CSV table of C-alpha atoms in Angstrom, one decimal:
chain,number,residue,atom,x,y,z
A,30,SER,CA,26.9,190.9,-119.5
A,31,GLN,CA,27.7,188.8,-116.4
A,32,GLN,CA,24.8,186.9,-115.1
A,33,GLY,CA,26.2,185.6,-111.9
A,34,GLU,CA,27.3,188.2,-109.4
A,35,GLU,CA,29.2,187.1,-106.3
A,36,ASP,CA,29.1,188.8,-103.0
A,37,PRO,CA,31.3,189.8,-101.3
A,38,GLN,CA,34.0,190.6,-103.7
A,39,ALA,CA,36.6,189.8,-101.1
A,40,LEU,CA,36.5,188.0,-97.8
A,41,SER,CA,39.2,187.6,-95.1
A,42,ILE,CA,38.8,185.1,-92.3
A,43,GLN,CA,40.8,183.2,-89.8
A,44,GLU,CA,41.6,179.5,-90.2
A,45,GLY,CA,38.8,177.4,-88.6
A,46,GLU,CA,36.1,180.0,-89.3
A,47,ASN,CA,33.3,179.5,-91.8
A,48,ALA,CA,33.2,181.4,-95.1
A,49,THR,CA,29.9,182.2,-96.8
A,50,MET,CA,29.8,183.5,-100.4
A,51,ASN,CA,26.7,184.5,-102.3
A,52,CYS,CA,25.8,184.5,-105.9
A,53,SER,CA,22.9,186.1,-107.7
A,54,TYR,CA,21.8,185.6,-111.3
A,55,LYS,CA,19.3,187.1,-113.6
A,56,THR,CA,17.6,184.5,-115.8
A,57,SER,CA,16.2,181.1,-115.3
A,58,ILE,CA,18.8,178.4,-115.1
A,59,ASN,CA,19.1,174.6,-115.5
A,60,ASN,CA,21.8,174.3,-112.9
A,61,LEU,CA,24.4,176.4,-111.0
A,62,GLN,CA,27.9,175.3,-110.3
A,63,TRP,CA,30.7,176.6,-108.0
A,64,TYR,CA,34.3,176.6,-109.0
A,65,ARG,CA,37.6,177.5,-107.3
A,66,GLN,CA,40.6,179.1,-108.9
A,67,ASN,CA,44.0,179.4,-107.3
A,68,SER,CA,46.2,182.3,-108.4
A,69,GLY,CA,45.1,182.7,-112.0
A,70,ARG,CA,45.3,179.0,-112.8
A,71,GLY,CA,42.6,176.8,-114.1
A,72,LEU,CA,39.2,176.3,-112.4
A,73,VAL,CA,38.4,173.4,-110.2
A,74,HIS,CA,34.8,172.2,-110.1
A,75,LEU,CA,33.5,172.1,-106.6
A,76,ILE,CA,29.8,171.3,-106.7
A,77,LEU,CA,26.7,171.4,-109.0
A,78,ILE,CA,23.2,172.1,-107.8
A,79,ARG,CA,20.3,171.6,-110.1
A,80,SER,CA,17.3,174.0,-110.4
A,81,ASN,CA,15.0,171.5,-108.6
A,82,GLU,CA,17.4,171.1,-105.7
A,83,ARG,CA,17.5,173.4,-102.6
A,84,GLU,CA,20.6,172.2,-100.8
A,85,LYS,CA,23.6,170.1,-101.5
A,86,HIS,CA,26.6,169.0,-99.4
A,87,SER,CA,30.1,167.9,-100.4
A,88,GLY,CA,32.6,167.4,-97.6
A,89,ARG,CA,33.1,170.8,-96.0
A,90,LEU,CA,31.0,172.5,-98.7
A,91,ARG,CA,27.3,173.4,-98.5
A,92,VAL,CA,25.5,175.0,-101.3
A,93,THR,CA,22.0,176.3,-101.3
A,94,LEU,CA,19.8,177.5,-104.2
A,95,ASP,CA,16.8,179.7,-104.1
A,96,THR,CA,15.3,179.9,-107.5
A,97,SER,CA,12.6,182.3,-106.4
A,98,LYS,CA,15.3,184.8,-105.4
A,99,LYS,CA,17.7,183.8,-108.1
A,100,SER,CA,20.4,183.3,-105.6
A,101,SER,CA,22.8,180.7,-104.3
A,102,SER,CA,25.2,180.5,-101.4
A,103,LEU,CA,28.4,178.6,-100.8
A,104,LEU,CA,29.4,177.8,-97.3
A,105,ILE,CA,32.9,176.5,-96.5
A,106,THR,CA,33.0,175.2,-92.9
A,107,ALA,CA,36.2,175.0,-90.8
A,108,SER,CA,38.2,176.8,-93.4
A,109,ARG,CA,41.9,176.1,-94.0
A,110,ALA,CA,44.7,178.2,-95.4
A,111,ALA,CA,44.6,176.0,-98.4
A,112,ASP,CA,41.0,177.3,-99.1
A,113,THR,CA,42.5,180.6,-100.1
A,114,ALA,CA,41.4,181.2,-103.6
A,115,SER,CA,38.8,182.9,-105.8
A,116,TYR,CA,35.4,181.3,-105.9
A,117,PHE,CA,33.1,181.6,-108.9
A,118,CYS,CA,29.5,180.6,-109.5
A,119,ALA,CA,28.5,179.6,-113.0
A,120,THR,CA,25.0,179.3,-114.4
A,121,ASP,CA,23.8,177.2,-117.3
A,122,ARG,CA,20.5,178.0,-118.9
A,123,GLY,CA,20.2,174.6,-120.3
A,124,GLY,CA,19.6,173.7,-123.9
A,125,GLN,CA,22.2,172.0,-126.0
A,126,GLY,CA,25.8,172.1,-124.9
A,127,PHE,CA,27.5,174.6,-122.7
A,128,SER,CA,27.4,178.4,-122.5
A,129,PHE,CA,28.3,179.0,-118.9
A,130,ILE,CA,28.0,182.5,-117.5
A,131,PHE,CA,30.4,183.2,-114.7
A,132,GLY,CA,30.3,185.9,-112.0
A,133,LYS,CA,33.4,187.9,-111.2
A,134,GLY,CA,34.1,185.8,-108.2
A,135,THR,CA,34.8,186.2,-104.5
A,136,ARG,CA,38.4,186.3,-103.4
A,137,LEU,CA,38.8,184.4,-100.1
A,138,LEU,CA,41.8,184.8,-97.9
A,139,VAL,CA,42.1,182.4,-95.0
A,140,LYS,CA,44.7,183.5,-92.5
A,141,PRO,CA,46.6,180.8,-90.5
B,18,LYS,CA,43.0,159.9,-116.6
B,19,ALA,CA,45.1,162.8,-117.6
B,20,GLY,CA,43.5,166.2,-117.2
B,21,VAL,CA,42.9,168.9,-119.8
B,22,THR,CA,46.2,170.2,-121.2
B,23,GLN,CA,46.8,173.6,-122.9
B,24,THR,CA,49.7,174.7,-124.9
B,25,PRO,CA,51.6,176.9,-124.8
B,26,ARG,CA,51.2,178.0,-121.2
B,27,TYR,CA,52.6,181.5,-121.8
B,28,LEU,CA,52.7,183.6,-125.0
B,29,ILE,CA,53.9,187.1,-125.8
B,30,LYS,CA,52.7,188.7,-129.1
B,31,THR,CA,52.6,192.1,-130.6
B,32,ARG,CA,49.6,194.0,-131.9
B,33,GLY,CA,48.5,193.0,-135.3
B,34,GLN,CA,49.9,189.5,-135.0
B,35,GLN,CA,47.8,186.4,-134.8
B,36,VAL,CA,48.0,183.5,-132.4
B,37,THR,CA,46.8,179.9,-132.1
B,38,LEU,CA,46.2,178.2,-128.8
B,39,SER,CA,45.8,174.5,-128.4
B,40,CYS,CA,43.7,172.4,-126.0
B,41,SER,CA,43.7,168.6,-125.5
B,42,PRO,CA,40.6,167.5,-123.6
B,43,ILE,CA,40.3,164.6,-121.2
B,44,SER,CA,40.2,161.3,-123.0
B,45,GLY,CA,36.7,160.5,-124.1
B,46,HIS,CA,35.4,164.0,-123.7
B,47,ARG,CA,33.8,165.4,-126.9
B,48,SER,CA,32.8,168.8,-125.8
B,49,VAL,CA,35.5,171.6,-125.6
B,50,SER,CA,34.7,175.1,-124.5
B,51,TRP,CA,36.9,178.2,-124.5
B,52,TYR,CA,36.8,181.1,-122.1
B,53,GLN,CA,38.7,184.4,-121.8
B,54,GLN,CA,39.5,185.7,-118.3
B,55,THR,CA,40.5,189.3,-117.7
B,56,PRO,CA,40.6,191.4,-114.5
B,57,GLY,CA,38.1,193.8,-115.9
B,58,GLN,CA,35.5,191.5,-117.6
B,59,GLY,CA,36.0,188.3,-115.6
B,60,LEU,CA,35.4,185.0,-117.2
B,61,GLN,CA,33.6,185.2,-120.5
B,62,PHE,CA,32.5,182.4,-122.7
B,63,LEU,CA,34.0,182.3,-126.2
B,64,PHE,CA,32.6,179.2,-127.9
B,65,GLU,CA,32.0,175.5,-127.5
B,66,TYR,CA,32.7,172.7,-129.9
B,67,PHE,CA,31.2,169.2,-130.0
B,68,SER,CA,32.1,166.6,-132.5
B,69,GLU,CA,34.0,169.1,-134.7
B,70,THR,CA,31.0,171.5,-134.8
B,71,GLN,CA,30.6,174.8,-133.1
B,72,ARG,CA,27.6,174.3,-130.8
B,73,ASN,CA,27.5,177.5,-128.9
B,74,LYS,CA,29.1,180.9,-129.3
B,75,GLY,CA,29.6,183.9,-127.0
B,76,ASN,CA,29.7,187.6,-127.9
B,77,PHE,CA,33.1,188.0,-129.3
B,78,PRO,CA,34.2,189.5,-132.6
B,79,GLY,CA,35.0,187.4,-135.6
B,80,ARG,CA,38.7,187.8,-134.9
B,81,PHE,CA,38.2,185.0,-132.4
B,82,SER,CA,37.7,181.6,-134.1
B,83,GLY,CA,38.1,178.0,-133.2
B,84,ARG,CA,38.0,174.5,-134.5
B,85,GLN,CA,37.9,171.0,-133.2
B,86,PHE,CA,39.5,168.0,-134.7
B,87,SER,CA,38.3,164.4,-135.0
B,88,ASN,CA,40.3,163.4,-131.9
B,89,SER,CA,38.4,166.2,-130.0
B,90,ARG,CA,41.5,168.4,-129.7
B,91,SER,CA,40.7,172.0,-130.2
B,92,GLU,CA,42.4,175.1,-131.3
B,93,MET,CA,41.5,178.7,-130.9
B,94,ASN,CA,42.8,181.5,-133.1
B,95,VAL,CA,42.9,185.2,-132.6
B,96,SER,CA,43.8,187.3,-135.6
B,97,THR,CA,44.9,190.9,-135.7
B,98,LEU,CA,45.7,191.0,-132.0
B,99,GLU,CA,44.8,194.0,-129.9
B,100,LEU,CA,46.1,195.1,-126.5
B,101,GLY,CA,42.8,194.2,-125.0
B,102,ASP,CA,43.2,190.6,-126.0
B,103,SER,CA,45.8,190.1,-123.2
B,104,ALA,CA,44.1,187.6,-121.0
B,105,LEU,CA,44.2,184.1,-119.5
B,106,TYR,CA,42.5,181.8,-122.0
B,107,LEU,CA,40.9,178.7,-120.5
B,108,CYS,CA,39.8,175.6,-122.2
B,109,ALA,CA,37.3,173.2,-120.6
B,110,SER,CA,36.2,169.7,-121.6
B,111,SER,CA,33.1,167.7,-120.7
B,112,SER,CA,31.6,164.3,-121.4
B,113,SER,CA,28.1,165.4,-120.4
B,114,THR,CA,26.0,168.5,-120.2
B,115,ASP,CA,26.7,169.0,-116.5
B,116,THR,CA,30.3,169.5,-115.5
B,117,GLN,CA,33.2,171.1,-117.3
B,118,TYR,CA,36.8,170.3,-116.4
B,119,PHE,CA,39.3,173.2,-116.9
B,120,GLY,CA,42.8,173.2,-118.1
B,121,PRO,CA,45.6,175.4,-116.6
B,122,GLY,CA,45.1,178.1,-119.2
B,123,THR,CA,47.3,180.0,-121.6
B,124,ARG,CA,48.5,183.4,-120.5
B,125,LEU,CA,48.6,185.7,-123.6
B,126,THR,CA,50.3,189.0,-123.4
B,127,VAL,CA,49.9,191.4,-126.3
B,128,LEU,CA,52.5,194.2,-126.5
């Protein structure tokens, strides 16, 4: 079963506006990562936040993590048409190696 | 560095056939993971290989198998294909336990 669940499933905004996407998960995690996917292509890593961190920034991206609520949010500021894509959160429970669990993603449409 | 490459990019097979997909990781990366992406189930973890050994495995039937070679290149095999196996198969490589770098995927269509 999916661990990460993104909300909303789809989001449509105007260029220049901010976009906020949320992710909830079920079990304890080692870290949480956000990825972007354009039109069914490969995923591009955006940002990683560890379980002992609460907020992280990377350029126009801001990620928060609330482990007590088992939730994370991704904020894209001053969005551009090029930000149009699907955004996924992925959780890693830790231990040896990878076994990422992805949510079903938020489809973001940024209108010029 | 060159990114993760996957071959072929597109594949059409018929039910009952088998298929082999290939993934070349980023140079120096020893971990290779495979994921299946479908509209209905989203992205699901298949398995991960590290130094030619399967280190983690998802909840897929035994028809799905993989292997990794000494140069870290990996192959994934699906036997006795079913219509439901139509999907985008993504490979990801990593040099650490934090971040995975994904390839462009192989789009498999089963008729």
